[in-house]
Coordinates of C-alpha atoms in Angstrom, one line a residue:
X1 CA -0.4 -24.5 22.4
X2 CA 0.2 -22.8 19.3
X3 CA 3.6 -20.9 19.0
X4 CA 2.2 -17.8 19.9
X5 CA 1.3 -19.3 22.9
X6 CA 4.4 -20.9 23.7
X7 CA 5.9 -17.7 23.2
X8 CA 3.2 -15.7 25.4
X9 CA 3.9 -18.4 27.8
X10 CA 7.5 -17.3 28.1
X11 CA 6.6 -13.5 28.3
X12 CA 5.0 -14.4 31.4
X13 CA 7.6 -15.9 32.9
X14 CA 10.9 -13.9 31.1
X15 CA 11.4 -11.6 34.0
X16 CA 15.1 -12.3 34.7
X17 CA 15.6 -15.2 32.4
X18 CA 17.2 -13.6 29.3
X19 CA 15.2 -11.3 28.2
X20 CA 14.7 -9.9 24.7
X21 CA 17.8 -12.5 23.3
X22 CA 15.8 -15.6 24.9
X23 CA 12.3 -14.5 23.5
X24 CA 14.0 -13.4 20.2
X25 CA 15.5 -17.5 20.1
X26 CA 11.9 -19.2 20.3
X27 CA 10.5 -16.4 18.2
X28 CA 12.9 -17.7 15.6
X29 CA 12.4 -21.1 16.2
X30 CA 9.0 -20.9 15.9
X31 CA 8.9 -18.8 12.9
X32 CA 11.4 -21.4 11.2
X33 CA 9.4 -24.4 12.5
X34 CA 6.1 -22.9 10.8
X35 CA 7.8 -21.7 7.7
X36 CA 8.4 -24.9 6.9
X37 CA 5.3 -26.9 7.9
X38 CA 2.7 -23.8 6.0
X39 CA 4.6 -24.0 2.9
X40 CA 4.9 -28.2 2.3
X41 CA 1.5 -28.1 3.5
X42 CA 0.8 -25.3 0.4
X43 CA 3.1 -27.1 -2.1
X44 CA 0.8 -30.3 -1.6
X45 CA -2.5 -28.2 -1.3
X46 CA -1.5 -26.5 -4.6
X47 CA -0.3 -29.4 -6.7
X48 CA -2.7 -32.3 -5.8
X49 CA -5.6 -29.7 -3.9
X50 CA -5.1 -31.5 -1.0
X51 CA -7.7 -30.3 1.9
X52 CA -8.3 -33.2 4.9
X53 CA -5.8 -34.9 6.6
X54 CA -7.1 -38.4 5.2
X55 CA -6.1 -37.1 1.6
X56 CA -2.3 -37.2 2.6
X57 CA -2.7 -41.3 3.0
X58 CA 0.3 -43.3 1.2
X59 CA 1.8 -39.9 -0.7
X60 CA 5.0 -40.3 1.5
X61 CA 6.0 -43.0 -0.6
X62 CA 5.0 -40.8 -3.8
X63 CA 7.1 -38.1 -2.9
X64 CA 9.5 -38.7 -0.1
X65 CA 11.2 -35.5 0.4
X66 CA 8.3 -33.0 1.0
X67 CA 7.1 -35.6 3.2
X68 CA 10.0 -35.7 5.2
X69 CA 9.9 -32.1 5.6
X70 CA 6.8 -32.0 6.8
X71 CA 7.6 -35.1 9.1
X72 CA 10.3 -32.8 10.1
X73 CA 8.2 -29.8 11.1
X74 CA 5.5 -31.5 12.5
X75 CA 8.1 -33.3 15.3
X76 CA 9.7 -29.9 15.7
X77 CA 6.0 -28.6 16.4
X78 CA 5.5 -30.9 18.9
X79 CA 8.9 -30.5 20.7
X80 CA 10.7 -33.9 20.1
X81 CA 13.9 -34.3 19.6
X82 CA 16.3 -34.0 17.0
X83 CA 15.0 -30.6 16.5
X84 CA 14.6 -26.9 17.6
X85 CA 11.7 -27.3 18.8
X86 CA 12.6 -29.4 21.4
X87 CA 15.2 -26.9 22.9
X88 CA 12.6 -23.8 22.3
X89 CA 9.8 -25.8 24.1
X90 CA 13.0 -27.2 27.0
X91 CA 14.2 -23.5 27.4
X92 CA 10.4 -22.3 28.0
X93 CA 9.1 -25.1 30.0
X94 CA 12.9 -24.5 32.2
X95 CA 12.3 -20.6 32.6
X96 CA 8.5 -21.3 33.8
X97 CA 9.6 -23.9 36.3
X98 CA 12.9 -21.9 37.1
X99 CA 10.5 -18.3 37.8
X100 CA 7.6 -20.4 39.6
X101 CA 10.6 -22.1 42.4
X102 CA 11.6 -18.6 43.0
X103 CA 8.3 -16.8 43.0
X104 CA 6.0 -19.7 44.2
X105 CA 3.0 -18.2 41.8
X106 CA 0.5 -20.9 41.9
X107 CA -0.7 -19.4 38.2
X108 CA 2.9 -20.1 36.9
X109 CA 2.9 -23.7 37.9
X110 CA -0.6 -24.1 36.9
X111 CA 0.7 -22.8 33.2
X112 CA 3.5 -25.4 33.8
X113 CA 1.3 -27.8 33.9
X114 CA -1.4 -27.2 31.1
X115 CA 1.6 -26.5 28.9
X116 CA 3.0 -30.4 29.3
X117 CA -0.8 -31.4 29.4
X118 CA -1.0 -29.5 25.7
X119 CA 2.2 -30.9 24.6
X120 CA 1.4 -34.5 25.2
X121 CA -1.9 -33.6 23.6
X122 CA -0.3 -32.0 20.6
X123 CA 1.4 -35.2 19.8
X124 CA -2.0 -36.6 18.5
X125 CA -2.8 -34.1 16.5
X126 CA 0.6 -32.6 14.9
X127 CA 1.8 -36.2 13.9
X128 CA -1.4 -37.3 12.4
X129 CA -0.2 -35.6 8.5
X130 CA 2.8 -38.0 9.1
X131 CA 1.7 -40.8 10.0
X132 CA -0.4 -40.5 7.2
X133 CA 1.8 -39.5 4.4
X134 CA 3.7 -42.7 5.6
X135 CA 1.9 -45.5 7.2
X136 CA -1.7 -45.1 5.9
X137 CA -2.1 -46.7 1.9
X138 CA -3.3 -44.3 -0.7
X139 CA -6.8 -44.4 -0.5
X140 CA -8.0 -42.0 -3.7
X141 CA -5.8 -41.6 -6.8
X142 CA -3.3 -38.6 -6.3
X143 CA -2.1 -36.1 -9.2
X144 CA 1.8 -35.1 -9.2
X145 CA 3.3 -32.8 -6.5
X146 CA 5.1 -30.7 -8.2
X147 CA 8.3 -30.0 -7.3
X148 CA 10.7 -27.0 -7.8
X149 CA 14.8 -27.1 -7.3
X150 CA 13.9 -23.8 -5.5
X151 CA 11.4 -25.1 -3.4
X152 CA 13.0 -28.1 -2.8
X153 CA 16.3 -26.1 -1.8
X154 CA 14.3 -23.8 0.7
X155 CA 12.8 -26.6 2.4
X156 CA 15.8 -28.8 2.6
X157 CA 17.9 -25.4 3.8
X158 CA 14.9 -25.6 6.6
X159 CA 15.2 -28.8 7.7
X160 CA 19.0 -28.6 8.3
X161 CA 18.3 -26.2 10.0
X162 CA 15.9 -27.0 12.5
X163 CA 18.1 -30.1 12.4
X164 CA 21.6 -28.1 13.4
X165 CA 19.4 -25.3 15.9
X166 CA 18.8 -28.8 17.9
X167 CA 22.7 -29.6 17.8
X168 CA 23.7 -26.3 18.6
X169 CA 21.8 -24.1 20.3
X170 CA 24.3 -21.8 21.4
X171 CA 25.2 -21.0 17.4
X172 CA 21.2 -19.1 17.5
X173 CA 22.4 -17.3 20.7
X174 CA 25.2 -16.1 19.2
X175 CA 24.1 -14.6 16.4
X176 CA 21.4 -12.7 18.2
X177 CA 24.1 -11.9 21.2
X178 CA 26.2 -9.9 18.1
X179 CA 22.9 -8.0 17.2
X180 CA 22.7 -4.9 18.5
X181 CA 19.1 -3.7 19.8
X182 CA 18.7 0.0 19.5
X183 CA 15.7 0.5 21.8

């Protein structure tokens, strides 16, 4: 599923389970998570007008640290650990299986069920760019990526991020606990 749908997943299953805090923590993980993979996959689309997945063969090697923040996204997008998106896609798949014992809705266990069906699915797919970038050879002569210190900064601030959320999870729930919602 997409991260909408991870997130509409946990709508549906929210009721007593956190609430606005718990959706407002995967809504942030999942913006973060995206943030990061849309704009490495610009910066390489930009500099070398990169278009198909089979263009990204070898350029890990070329330039090693947008590809390991994309490397980085795409494993948080698929839910593995050591990122966020592991505990965003634990904490969704724990409140669906958590509302389904108590409510016995066959719908909510079926969800449970497509939803590690998709996830195991999504592995293909979201890894593909890295293995690419760093297992495949370079198949068609590459320009330069160009990289900015600014750029390079935002992505890197990213990564620790996604990184840290993974370590500490409760530091995210914090922050959004001292929020205050005015409804």
């Amino acid at each position: 599923m997409c991260g909408s749908g991870w997130l509409l997943t946990h709508w549906s299953s929210c009721v007593g389970h956190g609430g606005l805090a718990f959706y407002a923590i995967l809504f942030h993980c999942f913006l973060l998570m995206n943030f990061l993979a849309f704009s490495v996959l610009h910066q390489y689309e930009e500099s070398i007008e990169i278009n198909s997945v089979t263009a990204f063969s070898g350029l890990g090697r070329l330039s090693f640290f947008p590809a390991f923040a994309i490397l980085i996204a795409m494993v948080a997008l698929t839910g593995l650990p050591p990122t966020a998106g592991f505990i965003a896609k634990l904490l969704i798949f724990s409140s669906l299986w958590s509302t389904y014992q108590e409510t016995q809705n066959m719908m909510l266990l079926a969800l449970f069920i497509i939803g590690l069906v998709n996830t195991v699915i999504s592995l293909f797919f979201y890894l593909k760019i890295p293995y690419s970038l760093f297992m495949k050879e370079i198949i068609q002569p590459v320009g330069i990526l160009k990289n900015s210190l600014t750029r390079n900064l935002l992505h890197g601030i990213l990564v620790i991020i996604l990184i840290y959320l993974f370590l500490q999870p409760d530091s995210l729930m914090g922050w959004i606990n001292r929020i205050t919602f005015v409804l």
